[in-house]
Coordinates of N, CA and C in Angstrom, one line a residue:
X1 N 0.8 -1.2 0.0 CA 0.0 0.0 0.0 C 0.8 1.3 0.0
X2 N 1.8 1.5 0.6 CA 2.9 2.3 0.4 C 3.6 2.7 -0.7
X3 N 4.0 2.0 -1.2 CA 3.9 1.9 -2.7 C 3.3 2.6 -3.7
X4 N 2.2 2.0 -3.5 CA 0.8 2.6 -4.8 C 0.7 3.7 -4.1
X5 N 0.5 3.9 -2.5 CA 0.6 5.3 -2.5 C 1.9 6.6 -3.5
X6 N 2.8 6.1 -2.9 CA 3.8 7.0 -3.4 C 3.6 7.4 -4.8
X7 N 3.2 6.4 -5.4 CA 3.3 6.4 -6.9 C 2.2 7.3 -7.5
X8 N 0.6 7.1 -6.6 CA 0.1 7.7 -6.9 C -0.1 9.2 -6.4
X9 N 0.5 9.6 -5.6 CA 0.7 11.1 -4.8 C 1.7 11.4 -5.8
X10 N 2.3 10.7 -6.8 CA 3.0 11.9 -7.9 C 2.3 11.2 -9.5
X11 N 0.9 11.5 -9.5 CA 0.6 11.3 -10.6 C 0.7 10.2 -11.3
X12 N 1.1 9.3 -10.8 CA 1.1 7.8 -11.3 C -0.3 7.3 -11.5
X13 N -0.4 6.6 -12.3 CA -2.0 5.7 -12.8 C -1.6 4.2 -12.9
X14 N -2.6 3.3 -12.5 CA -2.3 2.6 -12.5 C -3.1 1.9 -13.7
X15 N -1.7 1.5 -14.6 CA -2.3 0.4 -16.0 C -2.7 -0.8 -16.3
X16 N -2.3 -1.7 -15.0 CA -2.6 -3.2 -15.5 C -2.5 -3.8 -14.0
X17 N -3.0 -4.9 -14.1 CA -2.7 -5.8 -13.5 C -2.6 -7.4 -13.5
X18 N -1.6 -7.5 -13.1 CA -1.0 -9.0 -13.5 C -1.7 -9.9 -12.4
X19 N -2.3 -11.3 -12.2 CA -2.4 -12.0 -11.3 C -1.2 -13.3 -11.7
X20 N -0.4 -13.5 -10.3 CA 0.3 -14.6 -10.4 C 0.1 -15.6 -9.6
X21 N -0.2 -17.0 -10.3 CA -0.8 -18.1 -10.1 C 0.5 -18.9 -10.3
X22 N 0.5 -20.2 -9.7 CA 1.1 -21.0 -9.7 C 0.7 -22.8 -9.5
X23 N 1.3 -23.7 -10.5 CA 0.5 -24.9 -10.1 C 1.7 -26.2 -9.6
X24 N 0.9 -26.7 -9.0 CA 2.5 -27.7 -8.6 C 1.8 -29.1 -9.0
X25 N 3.4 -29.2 -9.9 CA 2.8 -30.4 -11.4 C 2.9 -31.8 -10.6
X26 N 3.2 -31.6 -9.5 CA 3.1 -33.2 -8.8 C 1.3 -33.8 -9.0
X27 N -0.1 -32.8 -8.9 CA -0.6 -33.0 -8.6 C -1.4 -33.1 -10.2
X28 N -0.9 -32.7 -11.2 CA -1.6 -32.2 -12.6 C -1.8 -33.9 -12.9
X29 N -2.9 -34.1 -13.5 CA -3.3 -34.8 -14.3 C -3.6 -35.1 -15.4
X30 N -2.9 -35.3 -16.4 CA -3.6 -35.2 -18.0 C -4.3 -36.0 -18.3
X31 N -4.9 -37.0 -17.6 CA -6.4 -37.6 -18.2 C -7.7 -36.8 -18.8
X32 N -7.9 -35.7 -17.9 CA -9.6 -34.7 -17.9 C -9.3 -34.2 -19.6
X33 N -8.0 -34.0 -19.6 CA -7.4 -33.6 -21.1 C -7.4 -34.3 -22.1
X34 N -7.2 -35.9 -22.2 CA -7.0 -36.6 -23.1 C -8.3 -36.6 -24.4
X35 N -9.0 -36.4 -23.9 CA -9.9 -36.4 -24.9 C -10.4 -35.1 -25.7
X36 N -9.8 -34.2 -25.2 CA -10.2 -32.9 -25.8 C -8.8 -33.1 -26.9
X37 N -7.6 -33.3 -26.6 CA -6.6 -33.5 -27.3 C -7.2 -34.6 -28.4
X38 N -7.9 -35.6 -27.9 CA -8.0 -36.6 -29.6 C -9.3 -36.5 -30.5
X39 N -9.7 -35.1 -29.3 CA -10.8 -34.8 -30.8 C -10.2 -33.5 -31.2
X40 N -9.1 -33.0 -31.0 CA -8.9 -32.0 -31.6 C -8.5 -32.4 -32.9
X41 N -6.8 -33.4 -32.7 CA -6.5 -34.4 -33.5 C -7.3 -35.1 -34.4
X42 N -8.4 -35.7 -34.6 CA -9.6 -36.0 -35.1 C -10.3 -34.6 -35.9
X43 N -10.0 -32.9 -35.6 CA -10.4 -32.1 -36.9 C -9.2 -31.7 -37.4
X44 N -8.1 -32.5 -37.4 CA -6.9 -32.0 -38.3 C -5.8 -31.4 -37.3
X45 N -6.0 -31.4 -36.3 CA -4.9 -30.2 -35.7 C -3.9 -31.5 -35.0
X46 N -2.7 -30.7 -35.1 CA -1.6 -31.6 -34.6 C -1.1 -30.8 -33.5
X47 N -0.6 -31.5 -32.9 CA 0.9 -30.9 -31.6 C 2.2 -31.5 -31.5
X48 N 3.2 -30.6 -31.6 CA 4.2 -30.9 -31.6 C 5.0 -30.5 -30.8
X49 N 6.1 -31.1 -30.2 CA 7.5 -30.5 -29.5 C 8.5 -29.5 -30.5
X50 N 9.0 -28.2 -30.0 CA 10.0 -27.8 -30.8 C 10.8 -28.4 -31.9
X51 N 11.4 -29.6 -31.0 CA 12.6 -30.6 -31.5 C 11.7 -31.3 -32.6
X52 N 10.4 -31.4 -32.3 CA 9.7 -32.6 -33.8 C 10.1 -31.7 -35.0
X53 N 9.5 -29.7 -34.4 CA 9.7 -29.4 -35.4 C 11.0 -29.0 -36.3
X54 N 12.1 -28.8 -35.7 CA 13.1 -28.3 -35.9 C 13.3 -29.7 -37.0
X55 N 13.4 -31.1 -36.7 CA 13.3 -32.1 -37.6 C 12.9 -32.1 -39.0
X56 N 11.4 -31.8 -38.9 CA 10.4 -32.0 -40.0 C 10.2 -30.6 -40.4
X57 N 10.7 -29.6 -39.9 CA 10.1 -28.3 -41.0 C 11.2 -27.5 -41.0
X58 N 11.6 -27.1 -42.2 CA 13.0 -26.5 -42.7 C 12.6 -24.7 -42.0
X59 N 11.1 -24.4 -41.5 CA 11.4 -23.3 -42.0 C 10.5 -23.0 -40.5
X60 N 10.9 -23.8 -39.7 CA 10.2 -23.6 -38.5 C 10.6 -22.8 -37.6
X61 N 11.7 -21.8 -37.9 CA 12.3 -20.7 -36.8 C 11.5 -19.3 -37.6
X62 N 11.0 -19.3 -38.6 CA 10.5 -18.2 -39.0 C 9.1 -17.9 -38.8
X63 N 8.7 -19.5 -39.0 CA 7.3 -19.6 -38.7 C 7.0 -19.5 -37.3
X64 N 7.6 -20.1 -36.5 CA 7.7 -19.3 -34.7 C 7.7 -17.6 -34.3
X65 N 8.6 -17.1 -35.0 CA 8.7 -15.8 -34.9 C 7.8 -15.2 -35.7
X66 N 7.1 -15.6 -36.5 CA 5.7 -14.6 -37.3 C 4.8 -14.9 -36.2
X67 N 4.5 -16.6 -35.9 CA 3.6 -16.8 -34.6 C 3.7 -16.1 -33.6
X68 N 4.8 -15.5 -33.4 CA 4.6 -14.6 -31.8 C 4.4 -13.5 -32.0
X69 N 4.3 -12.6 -33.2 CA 4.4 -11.5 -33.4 C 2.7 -11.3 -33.8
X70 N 2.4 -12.7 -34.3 CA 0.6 -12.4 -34.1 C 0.4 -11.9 -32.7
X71 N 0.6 -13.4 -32.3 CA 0.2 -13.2 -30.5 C 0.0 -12.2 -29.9
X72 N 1.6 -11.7 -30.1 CA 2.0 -10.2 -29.3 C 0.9 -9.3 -29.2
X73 N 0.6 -9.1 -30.8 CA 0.0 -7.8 -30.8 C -2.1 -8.3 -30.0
X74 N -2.2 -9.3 -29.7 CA -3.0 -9.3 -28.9 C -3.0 -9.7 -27.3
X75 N -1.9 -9.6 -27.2 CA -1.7 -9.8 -25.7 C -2.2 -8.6 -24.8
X76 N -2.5 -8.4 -23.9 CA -2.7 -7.2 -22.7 C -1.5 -7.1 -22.3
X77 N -0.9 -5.8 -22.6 CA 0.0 -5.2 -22.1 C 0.2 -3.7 -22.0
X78 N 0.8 -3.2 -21.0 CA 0.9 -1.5 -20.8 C 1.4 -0.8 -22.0
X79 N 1.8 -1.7 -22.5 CA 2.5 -0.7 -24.0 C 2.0 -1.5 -25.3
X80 N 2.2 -0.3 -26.3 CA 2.3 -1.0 -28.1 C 3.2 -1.9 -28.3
X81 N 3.2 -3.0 -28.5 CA 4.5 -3.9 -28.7 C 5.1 -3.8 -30.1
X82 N 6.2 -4.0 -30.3 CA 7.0 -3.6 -31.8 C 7.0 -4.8 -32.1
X83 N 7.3 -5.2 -33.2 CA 8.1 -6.8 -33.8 C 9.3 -6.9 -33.7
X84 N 9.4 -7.4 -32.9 CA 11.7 -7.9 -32.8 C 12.5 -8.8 -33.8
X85 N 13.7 -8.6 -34.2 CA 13.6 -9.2 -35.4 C 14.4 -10.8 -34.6
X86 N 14.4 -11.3 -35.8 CA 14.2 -12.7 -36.0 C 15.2 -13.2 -34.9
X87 N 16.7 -12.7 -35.2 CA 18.0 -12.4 -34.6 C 17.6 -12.3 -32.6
X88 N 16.9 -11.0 -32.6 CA 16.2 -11.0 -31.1 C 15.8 -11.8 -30.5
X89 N 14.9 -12.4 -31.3 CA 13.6 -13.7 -31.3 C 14.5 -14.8 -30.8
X90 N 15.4 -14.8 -31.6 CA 16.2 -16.4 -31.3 C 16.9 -15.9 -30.1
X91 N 17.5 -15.3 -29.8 CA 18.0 -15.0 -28.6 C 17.3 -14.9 -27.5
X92 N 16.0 -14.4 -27.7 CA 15.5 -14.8 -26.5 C 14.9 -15.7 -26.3
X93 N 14.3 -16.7 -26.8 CA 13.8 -17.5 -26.7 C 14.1 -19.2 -27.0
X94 N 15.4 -18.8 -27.6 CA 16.3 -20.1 -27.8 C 17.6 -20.3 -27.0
X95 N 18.0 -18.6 -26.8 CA 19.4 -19.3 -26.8 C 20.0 -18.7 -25.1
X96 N 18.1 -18.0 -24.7 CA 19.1 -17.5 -23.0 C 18.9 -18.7 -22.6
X97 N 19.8 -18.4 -21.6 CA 20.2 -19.4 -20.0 C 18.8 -19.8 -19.6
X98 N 17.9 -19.6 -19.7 CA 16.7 -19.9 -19.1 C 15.9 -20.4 -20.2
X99 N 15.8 -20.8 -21.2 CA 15.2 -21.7 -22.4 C 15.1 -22.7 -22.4
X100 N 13.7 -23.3 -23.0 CA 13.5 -24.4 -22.9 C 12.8 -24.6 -23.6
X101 N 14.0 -25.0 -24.9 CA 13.0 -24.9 -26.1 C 12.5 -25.9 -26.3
X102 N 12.7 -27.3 -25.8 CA 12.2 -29.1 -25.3 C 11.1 -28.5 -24.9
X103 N 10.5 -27.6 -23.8 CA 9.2 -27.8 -23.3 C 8.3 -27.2 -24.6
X104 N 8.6 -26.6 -25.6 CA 7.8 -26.0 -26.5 C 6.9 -26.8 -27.2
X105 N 5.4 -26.5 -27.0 CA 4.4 -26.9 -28.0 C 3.5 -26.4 -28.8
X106 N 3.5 -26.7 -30.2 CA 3.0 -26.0 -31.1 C 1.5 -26.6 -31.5
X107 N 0.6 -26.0 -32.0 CA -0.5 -26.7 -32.4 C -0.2 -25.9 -34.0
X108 N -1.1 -27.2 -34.9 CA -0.7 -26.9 -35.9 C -1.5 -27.6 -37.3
X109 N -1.8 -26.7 -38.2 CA -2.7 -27.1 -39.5 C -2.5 -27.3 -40.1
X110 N -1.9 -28.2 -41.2 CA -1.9 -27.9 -42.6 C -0.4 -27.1 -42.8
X111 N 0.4 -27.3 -42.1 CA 1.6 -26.6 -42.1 C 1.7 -25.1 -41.0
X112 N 0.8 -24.9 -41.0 CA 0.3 -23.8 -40.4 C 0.4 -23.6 -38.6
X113 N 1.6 -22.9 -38.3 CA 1.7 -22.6 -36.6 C 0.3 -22.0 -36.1
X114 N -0.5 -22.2 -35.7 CA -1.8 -21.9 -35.3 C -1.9 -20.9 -33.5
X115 N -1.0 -21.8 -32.6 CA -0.6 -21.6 -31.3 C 0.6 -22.4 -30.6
X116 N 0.9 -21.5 -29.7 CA 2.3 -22.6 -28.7 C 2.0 -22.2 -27.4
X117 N 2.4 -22.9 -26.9 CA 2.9 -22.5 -25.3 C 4.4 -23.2 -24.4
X118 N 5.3 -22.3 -24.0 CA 6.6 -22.6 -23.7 C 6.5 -22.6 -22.6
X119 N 7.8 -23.0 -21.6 CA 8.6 -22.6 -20.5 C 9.8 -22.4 -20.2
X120 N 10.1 -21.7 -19.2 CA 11.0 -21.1 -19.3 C 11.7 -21.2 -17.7
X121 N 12.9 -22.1 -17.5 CA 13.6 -22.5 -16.1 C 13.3 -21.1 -15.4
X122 N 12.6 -21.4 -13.7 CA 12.7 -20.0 -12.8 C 13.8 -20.4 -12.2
X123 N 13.9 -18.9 -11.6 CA 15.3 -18.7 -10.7 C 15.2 -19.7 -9.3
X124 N 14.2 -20.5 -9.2 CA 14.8 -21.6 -8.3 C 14.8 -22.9 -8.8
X125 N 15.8 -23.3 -8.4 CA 16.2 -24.8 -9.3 C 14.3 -26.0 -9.1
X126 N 14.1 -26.5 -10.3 CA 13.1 -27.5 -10.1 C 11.7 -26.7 -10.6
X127 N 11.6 -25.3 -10.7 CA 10.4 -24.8 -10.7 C 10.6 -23.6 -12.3
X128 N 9.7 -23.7 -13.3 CA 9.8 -23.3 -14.8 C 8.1 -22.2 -14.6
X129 N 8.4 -21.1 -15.4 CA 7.2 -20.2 -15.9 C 7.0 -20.2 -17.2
X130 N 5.9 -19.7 -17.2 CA 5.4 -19.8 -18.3 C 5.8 -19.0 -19.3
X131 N 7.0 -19.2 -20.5 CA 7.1 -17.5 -21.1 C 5.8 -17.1 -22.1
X132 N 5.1 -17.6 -22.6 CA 4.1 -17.3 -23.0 C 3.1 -18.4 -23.8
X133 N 1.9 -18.5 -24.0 CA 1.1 -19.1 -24.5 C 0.0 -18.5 -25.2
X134 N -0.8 -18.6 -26.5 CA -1.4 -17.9 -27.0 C -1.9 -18.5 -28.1
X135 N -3.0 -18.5 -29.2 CA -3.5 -19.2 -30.0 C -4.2 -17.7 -31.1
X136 N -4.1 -18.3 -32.6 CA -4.3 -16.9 -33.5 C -6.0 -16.7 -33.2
X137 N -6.4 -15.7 -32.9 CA -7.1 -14.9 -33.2 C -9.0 -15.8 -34.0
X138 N -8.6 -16.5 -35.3 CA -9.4 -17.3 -35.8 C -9.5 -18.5 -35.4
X139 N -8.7 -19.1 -34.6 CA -8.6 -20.5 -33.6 C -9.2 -20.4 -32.5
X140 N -9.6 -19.3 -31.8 CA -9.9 -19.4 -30.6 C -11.0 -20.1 -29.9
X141 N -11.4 -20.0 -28.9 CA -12.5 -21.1 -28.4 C -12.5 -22.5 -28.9
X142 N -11.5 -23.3 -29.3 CA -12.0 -24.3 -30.0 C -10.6 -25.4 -28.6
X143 N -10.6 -24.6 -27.6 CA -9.9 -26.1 -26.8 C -8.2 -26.3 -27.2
X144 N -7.7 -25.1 -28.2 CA -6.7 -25.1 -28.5 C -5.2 -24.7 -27.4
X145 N -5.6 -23.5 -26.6 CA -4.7 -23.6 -25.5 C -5.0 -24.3 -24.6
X146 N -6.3 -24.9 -24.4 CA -6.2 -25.7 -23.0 C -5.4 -27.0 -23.1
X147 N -5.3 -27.8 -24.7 CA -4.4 -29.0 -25.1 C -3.1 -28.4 -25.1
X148 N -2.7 -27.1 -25.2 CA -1.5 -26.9 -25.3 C -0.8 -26.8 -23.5
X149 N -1.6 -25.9 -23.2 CA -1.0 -25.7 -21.6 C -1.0 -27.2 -21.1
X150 N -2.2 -28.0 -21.3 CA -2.0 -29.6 -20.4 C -0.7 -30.4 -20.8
X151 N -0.7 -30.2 -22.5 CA 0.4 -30.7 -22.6 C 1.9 -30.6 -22.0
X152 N 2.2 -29.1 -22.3 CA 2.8 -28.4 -21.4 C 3.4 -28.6 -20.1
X153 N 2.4 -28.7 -19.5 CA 2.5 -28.9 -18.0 C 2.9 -30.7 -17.7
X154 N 2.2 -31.7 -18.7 CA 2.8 -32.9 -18.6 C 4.3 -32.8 -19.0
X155 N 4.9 -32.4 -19.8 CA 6.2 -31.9 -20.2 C 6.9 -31.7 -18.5
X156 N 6.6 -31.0 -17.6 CA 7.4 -30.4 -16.5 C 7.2 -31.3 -15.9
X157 N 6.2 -32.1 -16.0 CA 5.9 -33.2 -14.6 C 7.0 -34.4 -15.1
X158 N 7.2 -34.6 -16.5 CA 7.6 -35.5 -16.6 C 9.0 -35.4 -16.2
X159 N 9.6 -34.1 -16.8 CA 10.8 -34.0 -16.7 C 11.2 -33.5 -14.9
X160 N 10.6 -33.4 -14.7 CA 10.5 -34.0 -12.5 C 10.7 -32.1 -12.1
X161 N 9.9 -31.3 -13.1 CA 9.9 -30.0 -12.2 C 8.7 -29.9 -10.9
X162 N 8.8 -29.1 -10.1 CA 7.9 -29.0 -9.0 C 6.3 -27.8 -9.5
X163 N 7.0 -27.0 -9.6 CA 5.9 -25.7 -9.7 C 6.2 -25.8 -10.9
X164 N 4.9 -24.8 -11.4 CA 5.1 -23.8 -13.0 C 4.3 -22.5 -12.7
X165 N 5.1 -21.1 -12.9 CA 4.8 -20.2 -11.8 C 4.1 -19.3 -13.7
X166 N 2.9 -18.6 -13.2 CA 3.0 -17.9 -14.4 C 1.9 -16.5 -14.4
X167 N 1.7 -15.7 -15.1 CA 1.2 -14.1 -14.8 C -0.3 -14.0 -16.2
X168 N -1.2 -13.4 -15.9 CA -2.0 -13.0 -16.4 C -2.8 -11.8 -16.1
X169 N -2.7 -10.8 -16.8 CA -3.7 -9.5 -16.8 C -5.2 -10.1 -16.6
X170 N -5.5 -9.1 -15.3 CA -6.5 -9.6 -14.4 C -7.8 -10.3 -15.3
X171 N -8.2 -9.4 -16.3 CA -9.1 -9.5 -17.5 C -9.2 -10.6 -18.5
X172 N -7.7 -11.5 -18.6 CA -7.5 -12.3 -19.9 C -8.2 -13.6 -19.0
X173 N -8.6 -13.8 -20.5 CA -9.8 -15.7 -20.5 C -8.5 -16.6 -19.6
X174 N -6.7 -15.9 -20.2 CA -6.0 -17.2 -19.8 C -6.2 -17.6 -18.6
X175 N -6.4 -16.5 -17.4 CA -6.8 -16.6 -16.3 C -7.2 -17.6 -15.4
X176 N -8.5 -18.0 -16.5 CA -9.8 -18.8 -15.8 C -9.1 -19.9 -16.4
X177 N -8.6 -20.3 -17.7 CA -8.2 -21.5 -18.2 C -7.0 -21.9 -17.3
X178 N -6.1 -21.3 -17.0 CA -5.0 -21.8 -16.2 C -5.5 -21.8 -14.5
X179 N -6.7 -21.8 -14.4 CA -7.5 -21.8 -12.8 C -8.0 -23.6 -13.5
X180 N -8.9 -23.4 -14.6 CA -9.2 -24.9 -14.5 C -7.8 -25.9 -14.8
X181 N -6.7 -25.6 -15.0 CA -5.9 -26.6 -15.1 C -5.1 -27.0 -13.6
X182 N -5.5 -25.9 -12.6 CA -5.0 -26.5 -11.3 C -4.2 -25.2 -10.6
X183 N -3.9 -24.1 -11.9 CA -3.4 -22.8 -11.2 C -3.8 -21.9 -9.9
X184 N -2.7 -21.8 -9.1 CA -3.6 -21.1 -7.7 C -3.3 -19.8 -7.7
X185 N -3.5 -18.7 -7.4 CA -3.2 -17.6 -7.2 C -2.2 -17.6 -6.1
X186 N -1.5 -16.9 -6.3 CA -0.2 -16.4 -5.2 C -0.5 -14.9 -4.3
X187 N -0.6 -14.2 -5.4 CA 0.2 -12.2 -5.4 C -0.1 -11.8 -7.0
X188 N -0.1 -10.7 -7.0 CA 0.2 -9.9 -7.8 C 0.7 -9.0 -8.5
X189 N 0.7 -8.4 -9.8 CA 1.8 -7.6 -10.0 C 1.4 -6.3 -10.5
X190 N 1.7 -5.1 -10.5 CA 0.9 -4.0 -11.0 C 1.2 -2.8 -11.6
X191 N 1.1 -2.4 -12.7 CA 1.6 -1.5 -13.6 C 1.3 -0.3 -13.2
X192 N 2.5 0.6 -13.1 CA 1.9 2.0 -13.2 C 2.4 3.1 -14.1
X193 N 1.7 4.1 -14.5 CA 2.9 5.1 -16.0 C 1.9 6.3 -15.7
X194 N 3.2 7.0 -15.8 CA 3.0 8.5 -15.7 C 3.6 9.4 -16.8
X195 N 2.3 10.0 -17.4 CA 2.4 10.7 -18.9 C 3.2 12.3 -18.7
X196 N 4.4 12.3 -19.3 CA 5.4 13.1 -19.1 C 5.1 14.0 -20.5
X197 N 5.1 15.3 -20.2 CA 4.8 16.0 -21.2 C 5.9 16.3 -22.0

């Protein structure tokens, strides 16, 4: 409260807010999921690990980086997001110390990146966040992040992580979906910006 005071006794607004939830993958189940995954499978859509793709598609680092730059620009965030180029992309998302480009999963049409959802090692050993998850715009509602996050999340359980710690603007659907996958709220996080003439 001190804080938001201060900030706001000089003009500060407050722009966003982040809720952070956390799930601990000992308890996650991918059964309730199984079948939303094989009827997805069953209208054409596939999922893949990074590494499948990096295999089978020559052109799958570009197609990742157009994919996030859909995303981006619908994500909730305090600012206009720019497009980073390709070079940026891969560095952050491939090649920092905290990547985990093995946990990555793509859904996917007809060649077509549709959605992913990644993780990303936290600063305590055994426990990974979420660096982002998201589905285009004309995919939506059809069960497509919720097979991606389950999968996801089987991914950390398997590979013997404890938590998966991750953030959502109070407003976004991901909220409620990563509540029905076993996410608990923690704390939160909270934007503030002050318009400088």
């Amino acid at each position: 409260p001190q804080s938001v005071r201060f900030l706001q006794t000089r003009a500060f607004q407050q722009v966003m807010r982040w809720v952070i939830s956390k799930l601990d993958v000992s308890t996650f189940n991918t059964r309730p999921f199984t079948a939303l995954i094989f009827e997805l499978e069953a209208q054409g859509f596939a999922f893949y690990t990074l590494p499948q793709l990096q295999i089978s598609d020559p052109d799958w680092l570009a197609k990742l980086h157009e994919l996030d730059w859909q995303l981006a620009q619908d994500e909730p965030l305090p600012y206009t997001p720019k497009k980073m180029s390709l070079e940026r992309f891969k560095q952050l998302y491939l090649d920092a110390p905290n990547a985990m480009p093995e946990s990555w999963m793509v859904a996917v049409e007809n060649g077509r990146y549709l959605g992913n959802s990644l993780l990303e090692k936290g600063s305590i050993t055994g426990t990974a966040h979420t660096g982002f998850t998201g589905v285009l715009r004309d995919y939506r509602r059809r069960g497509l992040a919720t097979a991606l996050k389950a999968l996801s999340a089987e991914y950390a359980k398997q590979a013997g992580y404890s938590f998966i710690r991750t953030g959502n603007e109070e407003n976004n659907p991901m909220l409620i979906l990563n509540k029905k996958l076993g996410f608990k709220e923690v704390t939160a996080n909270l934007a503030f910006e002050k318009q400088i003439a």
